[in-house]
């Protein structure tokens, strides 16, 4: 009989119970036991869902209070030294992740970046030449014992040793791979403990096997895994997010009992695997999409794995392509976001059901004639032909845009002079990224409006008052370029999804971004149109109430695409150009309304970069060109900003420069040295703002630390091009944290101007621009 399992399950709770428990604990309103009890209840509920669906193995170890990579650092006794002085393991995790614990401990938060090409963030492990490791299995073993009580065979999951080290940062220039011999004995020790607890299988994830690995890392796999063999535990090597390609032979040759592969993103790798797989190895076939939310075409999945079933028999396992962490809990919790769209959706609960149904069909052909099977296929076919999805004029405009190369009328140097003449900004102008704190009052205002307790006029009046207060605070702080604060927006992507045809929003489609931060990605289900202007009303109001420039705020085409659940019936590039077309119309409307600075954020540009380098050029071409299409029609004196955060930029800096934004702001507060090293090697010639304020930590940054980042920037960037700003938007922070942090930032810029004047850098930004 065919088996099925999942690689992981959502952990925030169907109603975001973990989020509320975390934030309550951090605020001091509940105890650590309260938090841990909530976590245990969520794990139990997740396991029960899997049991009810009929999984053959319960997955254990996929849960995390903050992040599974951070959990691995704890498991291996490898948290940063500065985090180990917290009173207990839970607070050590939070000290590393947030730089703050409820008991008052504080330290620098660890760097955070994207998990491969997903929108999930992980805490980057830190390595140094003297690192030692010490197994701390208590958290994992406790979860194993909880699950064992349910009486089902268990499959524990851990991040593999090579992927752990590869995803880490070297803090002192050490070669991370040299630490592997110190790490492997801990894995052997862990295997023995798991076997003693009665664990049947260990899913050991090595997702780096879908990357272009340097030769030393490839060569390290075989001796490493040979040292871990003969441990009495069945090992399932987990790979996902792409094809094994040149690592296929390596993965199949390792002494493990099973291999999981992603057949959603790379179905073409199945036959080569079947040609080479040994006579005893299990193949876990990831045939149900763990990253997107469309009903699965089970007929296509059945046809894909039929040969595998005939060849492997019970050695074929069905699975999600990756952890279901990346999708919401249950479609049944939704009210219809758009007529008919819900019928096409599959969240984690439905994916369990799809796996069960596919298994049943493989084991019994009569299932193909069942109502459940026929209904599933009818919904898949309905989406393919729906008039809600396909609009010929939209497709035609996007195709025409894709056929051209878009550029601003004048080069940056000429535009910069026109913009400086218009705005008369000082050297090192200060600004923020866009959002300001979403207070309880703003959330209550939104809730009352949605509940029908406020009419539109009263709701907008409340937003206007919030906007005016936000402008007043920025002016008092002394910022040079203001934003309206985005009080009207729940999310930088969902807001646009609510206003564009072809995109639906959900009520409870929450997924974890990091820690307690959850997002609700909109659903791009069809061709995209803009019925009316989306942001002009609030941008015009803000600019009318300040003598300083107020940026218009938009989210770029790639980021809307990447941070949504995307239709899978056309190339991403086609959808990107449709989004760029509606943004182009919005940009021109903002300019016509008198908005002279427009920020089009693309934080997902690096995140969406394909994992394999061979695919980079094609992606970067349409990603950059769609951005330029959105912004290229404005006047020289209209200043285009963009923003990127929490990703490694060194390998795409030429593409970022190719976007030709007048100003780009980047995250650097946790990773300044890395960016500055890149800028020294690959100079950036347009305006650039290195983030000097880490907004993902509640800590208020020291002015000296901000100045350090800015001084480092001046060593590699002309002074005339340097802006001063936080890492990201401030929506998740509180005013009591934001105001002193921004005051320190503004003072840092003022101090830097004095230093520049003393060094003769220039008397004014205009003169500096002319010299540059």
Short mmCIF file of C-alpha atoms in Angstrom, two decimals, residues 435-749:
data_model
loop_
_atom_site.label_atom_id
_atom_site.label_comp_id
_atom_site.label_asym_id
_atom_site.label_seq_id
_atom_site.Cartn_x
_atom_site.Cartn_y
_atom_site.Cartn_z
CA UNK A 435 4.91 52.70 7.00
CA UNK A 436 4.58 53.98 10.56
CA UNK A 437 3.16 52.16 13.61
CA UNK A 438 -0.24 50.58 13.11
CA UNK A 439 -1.59 51.49 16.54
CA UNK A 440 -4.50 49.89 18.36
CA UNK A 441 -6.53 52.96 17.44
CA UNK A 442 -5.89 52.44 13.73
CA UNK A 443 -6.71 48.75 13.94
CA UNK A 444 -9.89 49.50 15.86
CA UNK A 445 -10.87 52.09 13.28
CA UNK A 446 -10.44 49.50 10.54
CA UNK A 447 -12.37 46.85 12.48
CA UNK A 448 -15.29 49.18 13.09
CA UNK A 449 -15.42 50.16 9.43
CA UNK A 450 -15.42 46.56 8.26
CA UNK A 451 -18.09 45.69 10.79
CA UNK A 452 -20.31 48.46 9.42
CA UNK A 453 -20.13 50.56 12.58
CA UNK A 454 -18.54 53.47 10.66
CA UNK A 455 -19.50 54.82 7.26
CA UNK A 456 -16.86 55.68 4.67
CA UNK A 457 -16.78 59.37 5.58
CA UNK A 458 -16.17 58.70 9.28
CA UNK A 459 -13.55 56.06 8.49
CA UNK A 460 -11.62 58.33 6.14
CA UNK A 461 -11.84 61.21 8.60
CA UNK A 462 -10.22 58.98 11.21
CA UNK A 463 -7.47 58.03 8.77
CA UNK A 464 -6.89 61.69 7.92
CA UNK A 465 -6.36 62.51 11.58
CA UNK A 466 -3.85 59.66 11.90
CA UNK A 467 -2.07 60.82 8.75
CA UNK A 468 -1.82 64.41 9.98
CA UNK A 469 -0.41 63.26 13.31
CA UNK A 470 2.14 61.09 11.50
CA UNK A 471 3.25 64.07 9.39
CA UNK A 472 3.50 66.27 12.48
CA UNK A 473 5.73 63.75 14.28
CA UNK A 474 8.03 63.43 11.27
CA UNK A 475 8.33 67.21 10.97
CA UNK A 476 9.13 67.51 14.69
CA UNK A 477 11.78 64.80 14.38
CA UNK A 478 13.30 66.76 11.49
CA UNK A 479 13.10 64.27 8.63
CA UNK A 480 13.83 65.78 5.23
CA UNK A 481 11.52 63.60 3.11
CA UNK A 482 8.25 62.42 4.65
CA UNK A 483 5.80 59.59 4.08
CA UNK A 484 2.09 59.51 4.85
CA UNK A 485 2.46 56.44 7.06
CA UNK A 486 0.17 53.97 5.26
CA UNK A 487 -2.47 53.83 8.01
CA UNK A 488 -5.03 52.87 5.38
CA UNK A 489 -3.07 49.72 4.45
CA UNK A 490 -3.13 46.40 6.25
CA UNK A 491 -0.21 45.12 4.20
CA UNK A 492 1.96 46.45 1.38
CA UNK A 493 0.77 43.75 -1.03
CA UNK A 494 -2.72 42.92 0.21
CA UNK A 495 -3.69 46.59 -0.04
CA UNK A 496 -3.19 46.53 -3.80
CA UNK A 497 -4.79 43.12 -4.10
CA UNK A 498 -7.96 44.58 -2.61
CA UNK A 499 -8.16 47.17 -5.37
CA UNK A 500 -7.13 45.29 -8.50
CA UNK A 501 -9.35 43.07 -10.61
CA UNK A 502 -7.89 39.60 -11.08
CA UNK A 503 -6.65 39.43 -7.48
CA UNK A 504 -8.62 38.14 -4.50
CA UNK A 505 -7.91 38.53 -0.78
CA UNK A 506 -8.66 36.01 1.93
CA UNK A 507 -10.00 36.41 5.44
CA UNK A 508 -7.85 33.84 7.22
CA UNK A 509 -5.15 32.96 4.70
CA UNK A 510 -2.32 33.72 7.13
CA UNK A 511 1.20 32.39 6.71
CA UNK A 512 4.26 33.00 8.86
CA UNK A 513 6.86 35.46 7.62
CA UNK A 514 9.06 35.35 10.74
CA UNK A 515 8.46 34.99 14.45
CA UNK A 516 5.06 36.44 15.27
CA UNK A 517 4.86 38.28 11.96
CA UNK A 518 2.17 36.78 9.74
CA UNK A 519 1.10 37.93 6.29
CA UNK A 520 -2.00 37.23 4.27
CA UNK A 521 -0.88 36.91 0.64
CA UNK A 522 -3.49 37.89 -1.93
CA UNK A 523 -4.45 35.38 -4.59
CA UNK A 524 -3.61 36.31 -8.19
CA UNK A 525 -6.16 34.22 -10.05
CA UNK A 526 -6.66 36.08 -13.35
CA UNK A 527 -5.61 38.86 -15.69
CA UNK A 528 -5.08 42.11 -13.77
CA UNK A 529 -6.80 45.47 -14.26
CA UNK A 530 -6.99 48.70 -12.23
CA UNK A 531 -10.58 49.97 -11.96
CA UNK A 532 -9.44 53.30 -10.45
CA UNK A 533 -6.48 55.08 -8.84
CA UNK A 534 -5.35 53.30 -5.69
CA UNK A 535 -3.11 55.68 -3.72
CA UNK A 536 -3.61 59.18 -5.14
CA UNK A 537 -6.25 60.25 -2.63
CA UNK A 538 -3.97 59.76 0.41
CA UNK A 539 -0.76 60.94 -1.22
CA UNK A 540 -2.38 64.15 -2.44
CA UNK A 541 -3.88 64.84 1.00
CA UNK A 542 -0.52 64.32 2.69
CA UNK A 543 1.40 66.54 0.29
CA UNK A 544 -1.17 69.29 0.70
CA UNK A 545 -0.50 69.33 4.45
CA UNK A 546 3.29 69.55 4.44
CA UNK A 547 5.81 71.92 2.90
CA UNK A 548 8.31 69.07 2.74
CA UNK A 549 8.23 66.43 -0.02
CA UNK A 550 6.00 63.46 0.79
CA UNK A 551 6.73 60.27 -1.09
CA UNK A 552 3.99 58.40 -2.89
CA UNK A 553 4.20 54.74 -1.90
CA UNK A 554 3.69 51.78 -4.23
CA UNK A 555 4.68 48.12 -4.19
CA UNK A 556 6.55 46.96 -7.29
CA UNK A 557 5.44 44.29 -9.76
CA UNK A 558 7.91 41.59 -8.72
CA UNK A 559 7.12 42.02 -5.02
CA UNK A 560 3.36 41.86 -5.54
CA UNK A 561 3.96 38.79 -7.66
CA UNK A 562 6.32 37.12 -5.19
CA UNK A 563 4.35 37.92 -2.05
CA UNK A 564 1.08 36.70 -3.47
CA UNK A 565 -0.13 33.24 -4.32
CA UNK A 566 0.41 33.35 -8.07
CA UNK A 567 -1.56 31.77 -10.86
CA UNK A 568 0.27 28.79 -12.29
CA UNK A 569 -1.26 28.77 -15.78
CA UNK A 570 1.09 31.33 -17.34
CA UNK A 571 4.74 32.41 -16.88
CA UNK A 572 5.49 34.70 -13.97
CA UNK A 573 6.88 37.23 -16.42
CA UNK A 574 3.46 37.64 -18.07
CA UNK A 575 1.85 38.35 -14.70
CA UNK A 576 4.68 40.76 -13.79
CA UNK A 577 4.08 42.88 -16.89
CA UNK A 578 0.34 42.98 -16.15
CA UNK A 579 1.16 44.33 -12.68
CA UNK A 580 3.70 46.78 -14.11
CA UNK A 581 1.05 48.13 -16.49
CA UNK A 582 -1.37 49.05 -13.71
CA UNK A 583 1.48 50.51 -11.64
CA UNK A 584 2.59 52.61 -14.61
CA UNK A 585 -0.89 54.13 -14.73
CA UNK A 586 -0.75 54.77 -10.97
CA UNK A 587 2.69 56.40 -11.16
CA UNK A 588 1.50 58.81 -13.84
CA UNK A 589 -1.62 59.63 -11.83
CA UNK A 590 0.53 60.40 -8.79
CA UNK A 591 2.78 62.68 -10.82
CA UNK A 592 -0.26 64.49 -12.24
CA UNK A 593 -1.49 64.99 -8.66
CA UNK A 594 1.72 66.84 -7.77
CA UNK A 595 3.61 64.00 -6.10
CA UNK A 596 7.26 64.51 -7.06
CA UNK A 597 8.82 61.58 -5.20
CA UNK A 598 7.41 58.10 -5.79
CA UNK A 599 8.74 54.98 -4.11
CA UNK A 600 8.11 51.68 -5.87
CA UNK A 601 9.32 49.00 -3.46
CA UNK A 602 10.92 45.82 -4.75
CA UNK A 603 12.14 43.99 -1.62
CA UNK A 604 11.41 40.66 -3.30
CA UNK A 605 13.63 41.21 -6.35
CA UNK A 606 16.52 39.21 -4.88
CA UNK A 607 14.20 36.75 -3.16
CA UNK A 608 12.60 35.76 -6.47
CA UNK A 609 15.97 35.09 -8.08
CA UNK A 610 16.01 31.48 -9.35
CA UNK A 611 18.10 29.12 -7.27
CA UNK A 612 20.17 28.02 -10.25
CA UNK A 613 22.50 30.54 -11.86
CA UNK A 614 21.69 29.44 -15.39
CA UNK A 615 18.18 30.86 -14.95
CA UNK A 616 19.33 34.22 -13.55
CA UNK A 617 19.73 36.21 -16.81
CA UNK A 618 16.23 35.50 -18.12
CA UNK A 619 14.64 36.31 -14.75
CA UNK A 620 16.61 39.50 -14.17
CA UNK A 621 15.76 40.72 -17.66
CA UNK A 622 12.00 40.63 -17.17
CA UNK A 623 12.13 41.59 -13.49
CA UNK A 624 14.19 44.73 -14.14
CA UNK A 625 12.41 45.61 -17.38
CA UNK A 626 8.96 45.33 -15.78
CA UNK A 627 10.09 47.73 -13.03
CA UNK A 628 11.40 50.19 -15.62
CA UNK A 629 8.14 49.88 -17.55
CA UNK A 630 6.25 50.89 -14.40
CA UNK A 631 8.33 54.03 -13.74
CA UNK A 632 9.95 55.14 -17.01
CA UNK A 633 7.29 57.59 -18.19
CA UNK A 634 7.79 60.21 -15.44
CA UNK A 635 9.55 63.58 -15.82
CA UNK A 636 13.23 64.04 -14.96
CA UNK A 637 12.33 66.06 -11.87
CA UNK A 638 10.16 63.27 -10.48
CA UNK A 639 12.37 61.21 -8.21
CA UNK A 640 11.84 57.43 -8.26
CA UNK A 641 12.80 55.54 -5.12
CA UNK A 642 12.84 51.80 -4.48
CA UNK A 643 13.54 49.66 -1.45
CA UNK A 644 14.99 46.18 -0.84
CA UNK A 645 15.57 44.28 2.36
CA UNK A 646 16.79 41.06 3.99
CA UNK A 647 18.59 39.42 1.12
CA UNK A 648 22.13 39.08 -0.21
CA UNK A 649 22.54 41.70 -2.92
CA UNK A 650 26.12 41.11 -3.98
CA UNK A 651 25.29 38.79 -6.86
CA UNK A 652 22.64 41.05 -8.42
CA UNK A 653 23.98 44.56 -7.81
CA UNK A 654 24.45 45.19 -11.56
CA UNK A 655 20.79 44.29 -12.10
CA UNK A 656 19.75 46.60 -9.25
CA UNK A 657 21.72 49.38 -10.88
CA UNK A 658 19.96 48.49 -14.14
CA UNK A 659 16.63 49.33 -12.49
CA UNK A 660 17.90 52.93 -12.65
CA UNK A 661 15.94 54.14 -9.63
CA UNK A 662 17.08 57.57 -8.52
CA UNK A 663 17.36 56.35 -4.91
CA UNK A 664 17.51 52.84 -3.51
CA UNK A 665 17.28 52.04 0.19
CA UNK A 666 18.73 48.75 1.45
CA UNK A 667 18.72 46.73 4.67
CA UNK A 668 22.14 46.89 6.28
CA UNK A 669 21.74 47.30 10.06
CA UNK A 670 22.42 43.60 10.67
CA UNK A 671 24.72 43.08 7.69
CA UNK A 672 26.45 46.38 6.94
CA UNK A 673 29.92 44.95 6.33
CA UNK A 674 28.65 42.55 3.69
CA UNK A 675 26.98 45.27 1.65
CA UNK A 676 29.86 47.71 2.01
CA UNK A 677 32.31 45.08 0.81
CA UNK A 678 30.10 44.50 -2.22
CA UNK A 679 29.85 48.24 -2.95
CA UNK A 680 33.62 48.56 -2.76
CA UNK A 681 33.95 45.89 -5.44
CA UNK A 682 30.97 46.93 -7.56
CA UNK A 683 30.33 50.68 -7.20
CA UNK A 684 26.72 51.86 -7.24
CA UNK A 685 26.30 55.17 -9.05
CA UNK A 686 22.76 56.28 -8.16
CA UNK A 687 21.40 57.46 -4.82
CA UNK A 688 21.63 54.86 -2.05
CA UNK A 689 20.41 54.72 1.53
CA UNK A 690 22.01 52.04 3.72
CA UNK A 691 19.57 51.10 6.47
CA UNK A 692 21.00 52.26 9.79
CA UNK A 693 18.10 51.30 12.08
CA UNK A 694 17.12 47.63 12.56
CA UNK A 695 13.35 47.84 12.70
CA UNK A 696 12.89 44.11 13.35
CA UNK A 697 14.25 44.49 16.88
CA UNK A 698 12.58 46.50 19.67
CA UNK A 699 16.00 47.85 20.66
CA UNK A 700 16.59 51.55 20.06
CA UNK A 701 19.79 51.84 18.00
CA UNK A 702 22.79 53.77 19.25
CA UNK A 703 23.63 56.90 17.29
CA UNK A 704 27.27 55.80 17.20
CA UNK A 705 26.32 52.56 15.45
CA UNK A 706 24.37 54.51 12.84
CA UNK A 707 27.31 56.80 12.23
CA UNK A 708 29.56 53.79 11.84
CA UNK A 709 27.42 52.43 8.99
CA UNK A 710 27.25 55.84 7.32
CA UNK A 711 30.98 56.47 7.58
CA UNK A 712 31.61 53.07 6.08
CA UNK A 713 29.25 53.92 3.25
CA UNK A 714 31.09 57.16 2.51
CA UNK A 715 34.23 55.13 1.87
CA UNK A 716 32.58 53.47 -1.13
CA UNK A 717 29.76 55.84 -2.21
CA UNK A 718 30.00 59.56 -3.15
CA UNK A 719 28.61 61.76 -0.39
CA UNK A 720 26.13 63.37 -2.79
CA UNK A 721 24.50 59.98 -3.34
CA UNK A 722 24.10 58.88 0.29
CA UNK A 723 20.68 58.87 1.99
CA UNK A 724 19.92 58.06 5.63
CA UNK A 725 17.01 55.77 6.51
CA UNK A 726 15.85 52.75 8.53
CA UNK A 727 16.09 49.19 7.22
CA UNK A 728 12.42 48.79 6.45
CA UNK A 729 8.93 50.06 7.23
CA UNK A 730 7.98 50.82 10.83
CA UNK A 731 4.49 49.33 10.92
CA UNK A 732 5.38 46.61 13.43
CA UNK A 733 7.11 48.91 15.90
CA UNK A 734 5.66 51.17 18.62
CA UNK A 735 5.88 54.95 18.66
CA UNK A 736 7.85 54.85 21.93
CA UNK A 737 10.55 52.94 20.06
CA UNK A 738 10.26 54.73 16.71
CA UNK A 739 10.51 58.36 17.82
CA UNK A 740 13.81 58.15 19.75
CA UNK A 741 15.31 55.89 17.08
CA UNK A 742 14.47 58.34 14.30
CA UNK A 743 15.64 61.29 16.39
CA UNK A 744 18.99 59.52 16.77
CA UNK A 745 19.05 58.84 13.03
CA UNK A 746 18.40 62.49 12.16
CA UNK A 747 21.10 63.59 14.60
CA UNK A 748 23.53 61.10 13.05
CA UNK A 749 22.90 62.68 9.65
#
